[in-house]
Short mmCIF file of C-alpha atoms and ligand atoms in Angstrom, two decimals:
data_model
loop_
_atom_site.label_atom_id
_atom_site.label_comp_id
_atom_site.label_asym_id
_atom_site.label_seq_id
_atom_site.Cartn_x
_atom_site.Cartn_y
_atom_site.Cartn_z
CA UNK A 242 0.00 0.00 0.00
CA UNK A 243 0.96 3.65 -0.26
CA UNK A 244 1.59 5.62 2.94
CA UNK A 245 3.12 8.81 4.26
CA UNK A 246 6.01 7.66 6.40
CA UNK A 247 7.85 9.59 9.09
CA UNK A 248 11.38 8.21 9.14
CA UNK A 249 12.97 10.84 11.36
CA UNK A 250 11.83 13.70 13.59
CA UNK A 251 12.03 17.06 11.87
CA UNK A 252 10.34 20.41 11.44
CA UNK A 253 7.36 20.51 9.06
CA UNK A 254 9.25 22.99 6.84
CA UNK A 255 11.70 20.21 5.92
CA UNK A 256 8.92 18.00 4.42
CA UNK A 257 9.57 15.18 6.91
CA UNK A 258 6.99 12.74 5.50
CA UNK A 259 7.92 10.45 2.62
CA UNK A 260 5.16 9.11 0.35
CA UNK A 261 6.09 5.54 -0.46
CA UNK A 262 5.10 1.92 -0.87
CA UNK A 263 5.01 -0.07 2.40
CA UNK A 264 3.68 -3.57 3.19
CA UNK A 265 -0.08 -3.69 3.82
CA UNK A 266 -0.47 -4.68 7.50
CA UNK A 267 -1.54 -8.25 8.31
CA UNK A 268 -4.67 -8.91 10.31
CA UNK A 269 -4.36 -10.66 13.69
CA UNK A 270 -7.24 -12.76 15.00
CA UNK A 271 -8.86 -9.89 16.97
CA UNK A 272 -8.32 -7.23 14.30
CA UNK A 273 -9.96 -5.85 11.19
CA UNK A 274 -8.25 -4.51 8.08
CA UNK A 275 -9.75 -1.15 7.11
CA UNK A 276 -9.46 0.44 3.66
CA UNK A 277 -9.08 4.09 4.63
CA UNK A 278 -11.44 6.65 3.10
CA UNK A 279 -10.24 9.71 5.05
CA UNK A 280 -7.82 10.67 7.83
CA UNK A 281 -7.86 13.99 9.66
CA UNK A 282 -4.74 16.12 10.11
CA UNK A 283 -4.57 17.10 13.77
CA UNK A 284 -2.38 19.75 15.35
CA UNK A 285 -0.92 17.13 17.66
CA UNK A 286 0.43 15.32 14.57
CA UNK A 287 2.69 18.38 14.12
CA UNK A 288 3.87 18.17 17.73
CA UNK A 289 4.78 14.52 17.29
CA UNK A 290 6.51 14.96 13.93
CA UNK A 291 8.55 17.90 15.26
CA UNK A 292 9.65 15.96 18.35
CA UNK A 293 7.71 17.79 21.07
CA UNK A 294 6.28 14.51 22.41
CA UNK A 295 9.64 12.73 22.62
CA UNK A 296 9.73 13.29 26.39
CA UNK A 297 6.60 11.10 26.56
CA UNK A 298 8.15 8.42 24.37
CA UNK A 299 6.11 9.43 21.29
CA UNK A 300 6.54 8.30 18.58
CA UNK A 301 7.39 4.95 20.16
CA UNK A 302 8.82 3.69 16.86
CA UNK A 303 10.37 5.00 13.66
CA UNK A 304 9.51 4.85 10.89
CA UNK A 305 5.86 5.44 11.72
CA UNK A 306 2.71 6.34 9.77
CA UNK A 307 1.06 9.31 11.58
CA UNK A 308 -2.66 10.09 11.72
CA UNK A 309 -5.25 9.29 14.40
CA UNK A 310 -8.66 10.31 13.07
CA UNK A 311 -9.73 7.68 10.58
CA UNK A 312 -12.74 6.36 8.71
CA UNK A 313 -12.98 3.59 6.17
CA UNK A 314 -14.47 0.26 5.13
CA UNK A 315 -13.71 -3.14 6.65
CA UNK A 316 -11.99 -5.23 4.00
CA UNK A 317 -11.01 -8.27 6.05
CA UNK A 318 -11.57 -9.52 9.60
CA UNK A 319 -9.73 -11.87 11.96
CA UNK A 320 -11.34 -15.10 13.16
CA UNK A 321 -12.16 -13.80 16.66
CA UNK A 322 -13.83 -10.57 15.52
CA UNK A 323 -17.43 -10.26 16.72
CA UNK A 324 -20.17 -7.84 15.75
CA UNK A 325 -18.45 -6.36 12.65
CA UNK A 326 -18.77 -7.40 9.04
CA UNK A 327 -16.73 -6.99 5.87
CA UNK A 328 -17.86 -3.86 3.93
CA UNK A 329 -19.08 -2.15 7.12
CA UNK A 330 -18.34 1.60 7.40
CA UNK A 331 -16.27 2.24 10.53
CA UNK A 332 -13.90 4.62 12.29
CA UNK A 333 -10.76 4.48 14.44
CA UNK A 334 -10.13 7.08 17.12
CA UNK A 335 -6.99 8.30 18.88
CA UNK A 336 -7.36 5.66 21.58
CA UNK A 337 -6.22 2.68 19.50
CA UNK A 338 -6.51 0.21 22.35
CA UNK A 339 -5.98 -0.17 26.10
CA UNK A 340 -5.09 -3.10 28.37
CA UNK A 341 -8.78 -3.87 29.13
CA UNK A 342 -7.81 -5.10 32.65
CA UNK A 343 -6.49 -2.26 34.84
CA UNK A 344 -8.49 -0.17 37.33
CA UNK A 345 -9.11 2.50 34.66
CA UNK A 346 -10.11 0.08 31.91
CA UNK A 347 -12.54 -1.76 34.19
CA UNK A 348 -14.25 1.45 35.34
CA UNK A 349 -14.96 3.01 31.93
CA UNK A 350 -11.91 5.29 31.95
CA UNK A 351 -9.75 3.47 29.42
CA UNK A 352 -8.44 6.84 28.18
CA UNK A 353 -6.38 6.90 31.41
CA UNK A 354 -4.94 3.39 31.00
CA UNK A 355 -1.18 3.40 31.56
CA UNK A 356 -0.70 0.75 28.86
CA UNK A 357 -2.93 2.39 26.25
CA UNK A 358 -1.79 2.74 22.65
CA UNK A 359 -2.54 5.88 20.67
CA UNK A 360 -3.10 5.66 16.93
CA UNK A 361 -0.28 6.92 14.72
CA UNK A 362 1.91 7.50 17.78
CA UNK A 363 2.49 4.06 19.32
CA UNK A 364 1.44 2.12 16.23
CA UNK A 365 0.91 3.01 12.57
CA UNK A 366 -1.91 5.45 11.86
CA UNK A 367 -4.08 6.71 9.06
CA UNK A 368 -1.90 8.62 6.58
CA UNK A 369 -2.13 5.50 4.42
CA UNK A 370 -4.39 3.32 2.28
CA UNK A 371 -4.96 0.70 5.00
CA UNK A 372 -4.83 0.26 8.77
CA UNK A 373 -5.46 -2.69 11.07
CA UNK A 374 -7.15 -2.13 14.43
CA UNK A 375 -8.62 -4.26 17.25
CA UNK A 376 -12.34 -4.86 16.75
CA UNK A 377 -13.36 -3.81 20.27
CA UNK A 378 -12.01 -0.28 19.62
CA UNK A 379 -13.79 0.16 16.27
CA UNK A 380 -16.97 2.20 15.81
CA UNK A 381 -19.71 1.78 13.27
CA UNK A 382 -20.52 4.97 11.33
CA UNK A 383 -24.11 6.24 11.34
CA UNK A 384 -25.67 5.78 7.88
CA UNK A 385 -26.50 9.46 7.52
CA UNK A 386 -22.90 10.68 7.91
CA UNK A 387 -20.45 10.62 4.99
CA UNK A 388 -16.88 9.47 5.60
CA UNK A 389 -15.70 13.09 5.37
CA UNK A 390 -18.34 14.39 7.79
CA UNK A 391 -17.64 11.62 10.29
CA UNK A 392 -13.84 11.68 10.22
CA UNK A 393 -13.26 14.81 12.39
CA UNK A 394 -15.42 13.26 15.10
CA UNK A 395 -12.73 10.65 15.79
CA UNK A 396 -10.28 13.07 17.43
CA UNK A 397 -11.63 16.61 17.41
CA UNK A 398 -15.23 15.62 18.12
CA UNK A 399 -14.65 13.10 20.85
CA UNK A 400 -11.96 15.23 22.55
CA UNK A 401 -14.35 18.19 22.64
CA UNK A 402 -17.21 16.00 23.80
CA UNK A 403 -15.29 14.72 26.80
CA UNK A 404 -13.87 18.17 27.58
CA UNK A 405 -17.29 19.85 27.63
CA UNK A 406 -18.68 17.05 29.80
CA UNK A 407 -15.74 17.27 32.21
CA UNK A 408 -16.17 21.03 32.48
CA UNK A 409 -19.82 20.39 33.52
CA UNK A 410 -20.94 23.25 31.30
CA UNK A 411 -24.56 24.23 31.83
CA UNK A 412 -27.14 26.80 30.73
CA UNK A 413 -26.62 30.37 31.88
CA UNK A 414 -22.83 30.18 31.91
CA UNK A 415 -20.52 32.41 29.90
CA UNK A 416 -17.97 30.13 28.27
CA UNK A 417 -14.89 31.22 26.30
CA UNK A 418 -13.49 28.80 23.73
CA UNK A 419 -9.84 29.75 23.24
CA UNK A 420 -8.57 28.35 19.92
CA UNK A 421 -11.12 27.61 17.17
CA UNK A 422 -9.27 24.79 15.44
CA UNK A 423 -10.33 21.18 15.00
CA UNK A 424 -11.23 20.59 18.66
CA UNK A 425 -12.34 24.18 19.34
CA UNK A 426 -14.92 24.25 16.55
CA UNK A 427 -16.56 21.17 18.04
CA UNK A 428 -16.29 22.38 21.67
CA UNK A 429 -18.07 25.57 20.65
CA UNK A 430 -21.09 23.65 19.35
CA UNK A 431 -21.17 21.28 22.32
CA UNK A 432 -20.99 24.14 24.85
CA UNK A 433 -23.89 25.79 23.04
CA UNK A 434 -25.78 22.52 23.07
CA UNK A 435 -25.30 22.47 26.85
CA UNK A 436 -26.94 25.91 26.98
CA UNK A 437 -23.96 28.18 27.49
CA UNK A 438 -23.37 31.63 26.03
CA UNK A 439 -20.28 31.05 23.91
CA UNK A 440 -17.46 33.51 23.27
CA UNK A 441 -15.01 32.35 20.59
CA UNK A 442 -11.42 33.62 20.76
CA UNK A 443 -8.70 33.05 18.17
CA UNK A 444 -5.67 34.77 16.64
CA UNK A 445 -7.12 34.60 13.13
CA UNK A 446 -10.20 36.18 11.50
CA UNK A 447 -10.79 33.10 9.32
CA UNK A 448 -11.30 30.88 12.37
CA UNK A 449 -13.58 33.47 13.99
CA UNK A 450 -15.73 33.59 10.89
CA UNK A 451 -16.28 29.84 11.24
CA UNK A 452 -17.11 30.35 14.95
CA UNK A 453 -19.74 32.88 13.96
CA UNK A 454 -21.22 30.45 11.40
CA UNK A 455 -21.42 27.82 14.12
CA UNK A 456 -23.39 30.14 16.39
CA UNK A 457 -20.91 31.78 18.75
CA UNK A 458 -22.61 34.68 20.56
CA UNK A 459 -19.41 36.70 20.46
CA UNK A 460 -16.19 36.46 18.47
CA UNK A 461 -13.00 38.12 19.64
CA UNK A 462 -9.48 38.36 18.31
CA UNK A 463 -7.07 37.12 21.00
CA UNK A 464 -5.36 40.51 21.17
CA UNK A 465 -8.67 42.27 21.96
CA UNK A 466 -10.17 39.69 24.33
CA UNK A 467 -8.75 40.85 27.66
CA UNK A 468 -9.73 44.50 27.26
CA UNK A 469 -13.19 43.67 25.95
CA UNK A 470 -14.10 41.06 28.55
CA UNK A 471 -12.67 43.08 31.45
CA UNK A 472 -15.18 45.75 30.50
CA UNK A 473 -18.14 43.64 29.36
CA UNK A 474 -17.85 40.84 31.90
CA UNK A 475 -15.42 37.98 32.39
CA UNK A 476 -16.35 34.34 31.78
CA UNK A 477 -17.31 31.44 34.07
CA UNK A 478 -15.42 28.82 32.07
CA UNK A 479 -12.46 28.85 29.69
CA UNK A 480 -12.08 25.88 27.35
CA UNK A 481 -8.41 25.98 26.43
CA UNK A 482 -7.80 24.41 23.02
CA UNK A 483 -4.78 26.39 21.82
CA UNK A 484 -1.40 24.98 22.82
CA UNK A 485 0.47 28.23 23.46
CA UNK A 486 1.75 30.16 26.45
CA UNK A 487 -0.11 33.26 25.25
CA UNK A 488 -3.40 31.36 25.21
CA UNK A 489 -2.80 30.03 28.73
CA UNK A 490 -1.95 33.51 30.04
CA UNK A 491 -5.04 34.96 28.38
CA UNK A 492 -7.27 32.31 29.98
CA UNK A 493 -6.62 33.60 33.49
CA UNK A 494 -7.02 37.22 32.46
CA UNK A 495 -10.57 36.69 31.17
CA UNK A 496 -11.79 34.28 33.86
CA UNK A 497 -14.03 35.31 36.77
CA UNK A 498 -12.89 34.57 40.30
CA UNK A 499 -14.07 31.06 41.20
CA UNK A 500 -14.08 30.16 37.50
CA UNK A 501 -13.02 26.96 35.77
CA UNK A 502 -10.33 26.29 33.18
CA UNK A 503 -10.67 23.15 31.12
CA UNK A 504 -7.22 22.24 29.92
CA UNK A 505 -7.17 20.03 26.83
CA UNK A 506 -3.65 20.86 25.64
CA UNK A 507 -0.05 20.61 26.84
CA UNK A 508 1.23 23.54 28.88
CA UNK A 509 2.10 24.81 32.33
CA UNK A 510 -0.41 26.80 34.34
CA UNK A 511 0.54 29.48 36.86
CA UNK A 512 -2.23 30.82 39.05
CA UNK A 513 -2.84 32.04 42.57
CA UNK A 514 -4.93 30.16 45.18
CA UNK A 515 -6.70 33.40 46.05
CA UNK A 516 -8.95 33.31 42.98
CA UNK A 517 -10.28 29.84 43.85
CA UNK A 518 -9.97 28.65 40.28
CA UNK A 519 -10.86 25.09 39.35
CA UNK A 520 -8.55 23.44 36.82
CA UNK A 521 -9.73 20.31 35.04
CA UNK A 522 -7.76 18.22 32.57
CA UNK A 523 -9.30 16.18 29.79
CA UNK A 524 -7.59 13.76 27.44
CA UNK A 525 -9.03 12.07 24.35
CA UNK A 526 -12.27 10.18 24.98
CA UNK A 527 -13.45 6.75 26.04
CA UNK A 528 -15.32 4.29 23.85
CA UNK A 529 -18.57 5.47 25.41
CA UNK A 530 -17.69 9.12 24.69
CA UNK A 531 -16.96 8.16 21.08
CA UNK A 532 -20.32 6.45 20.61
CA UNK A 533 -22.15 9.40 22.16
CA UNK A 534 -20.29 11.84 19.90
CA UNK A 535 -21.29 9.85 16.81
CA UNK A 536 -24.89 9.79 18.03
CA UNK A 537 -25.03 13.58 18.48
CA UNK A 538 -23.61 14.10 14.98
CA UNK A 539 -26.08 11.61 13.52
CA UNK A 540 -28.93 13.55 15.17
CA UNK A 541 -27.62 16.72 13.51
CA UNK A 542 -26.85 18.44 16.83
CA UNK A 543 -23.18 18.96 15.93
CA UNK A 544 -21.50 19.21 12.55
CA UNK A 545 -17.93 19.14 11.34
CA UNK A 546 -16.19 21.65 9.09
CA UNK A 547 -13.72 19.90 6.82
CA UNK A 548 -11.83 20.17 3.58
CA UNK A 549 -10.40 17.25 1.62
CA UNK A 550 -6.86 16.99 0.24
CA UNK A 551 -5.02 14.16 -1.44
CA UNK A 552 -2.89 11.92 0.77
CA UNK A 553 0.08 12.88 -1.41
CA UNK A 554 -0.23 16.47 -0.09
CA UNK A 555 0.39 15.61 3.60
CA UNK A 556 3.53 17.73 4.06
CA UNK A 557 1.88 20.75 2.50
CA UNK A 558 -1.31 20.37 4.56
CA UNK A 559 0.73 20.11 7.78
CA UNK A 560 2.59 23.28 6.85
CA UNK A 561 -0.65 25.15 6.20
CA UNK A 562 -2.05 23.91 9.51
CA UNK A 563 1.09 25.09 11.32
CA UNK A 564 0.67 28.54 9.72
CA UNK A 565 -2.96 28.82 10.87
CA UNK A 566 -4.31 28.62 7.31
CA UNK A 567 -6.62 25.62 7.79
CA UNK A 568 -10.21 26.31 8.85
CA UNK A 569 -11.91 23.39 10.63
CA UNK A 570 -10.32 20.05 9.76
CA UNK A 571 -8.13 19.11 6.80
CA UNK A 572 -8.65 15.51 5.64
CA UNK A 573 -6.24 13.36 3.68
CA UNK A 574 -7.93 11.12 1.12
CA UNK A 575 -5.91 8.16 -0.20
ZN1 ZN B 167 -5.94 14.77 17.32
ZN1 ZN B 168 -5.86 -0.44 31.22
#
């Protein structure tokens, strides 16, 4: 099969991915072989490719095929696979598999499993024509969602779903979404669905235009947000979806005393006890979160913004994403 292979860590500007022929993976007894229809390009793919996750042992192998937001069609299944059929439309999320036995896995929190594998980071991912994955971490696609519409749900959607749930967002709250990228554009819709008044903040006008289309009550450029909200009223909750020091600093400047910051990105927080802030982390989503996210999308309560590119264009798409030029989610189509 053809795949985009990362052979060594390097900055996106050096075109680190090589498009080449690699062996199609073989199916183990508990796995399915999926012919990929689309794979999302996530900001965290950039962090991995550029070596920012090396301190966490990611990628755990080289060469590796990146990509962790995948939809496709089952082409083959192992002998122990239950409940899935050849030709079924399915998706693979960031959480590729977990140990299924530890205290987290047995209490519905497999996203916290210490032995979990993440797709395209600890095993080959979706920048390719095929992927194999264990059947008990595969999700059937709702009939009324196309592959392209469904694909961003498998990282951006489920990450936002869990984050909004963990932040316990409810009606009447003022909620700022900082960073309207892949995850942010989904968090915005989910926070609205929970009844919040949503204020979208980003560095770029293009992203704010999307936020407006998706129903944000207020859109603010990052550089204007502090002055505006200090005057018009600070927020009860900040959903932090931009991985930068500036975004973290801004979060505490626009938050009410006693407010909550939902942290869904890497970064170090500095804050004083005297404001009685609540800080909550959120990472990926469980299998239950994934199913609920697909259900909400199928009901039309959330929608994804995406644009398709050819798999051969991966380096270029990553570069555009790094420069803030991608609105919503870019998809690679083999
Ligand atoms: Zn992602
Ligand atoms: Zn486990």
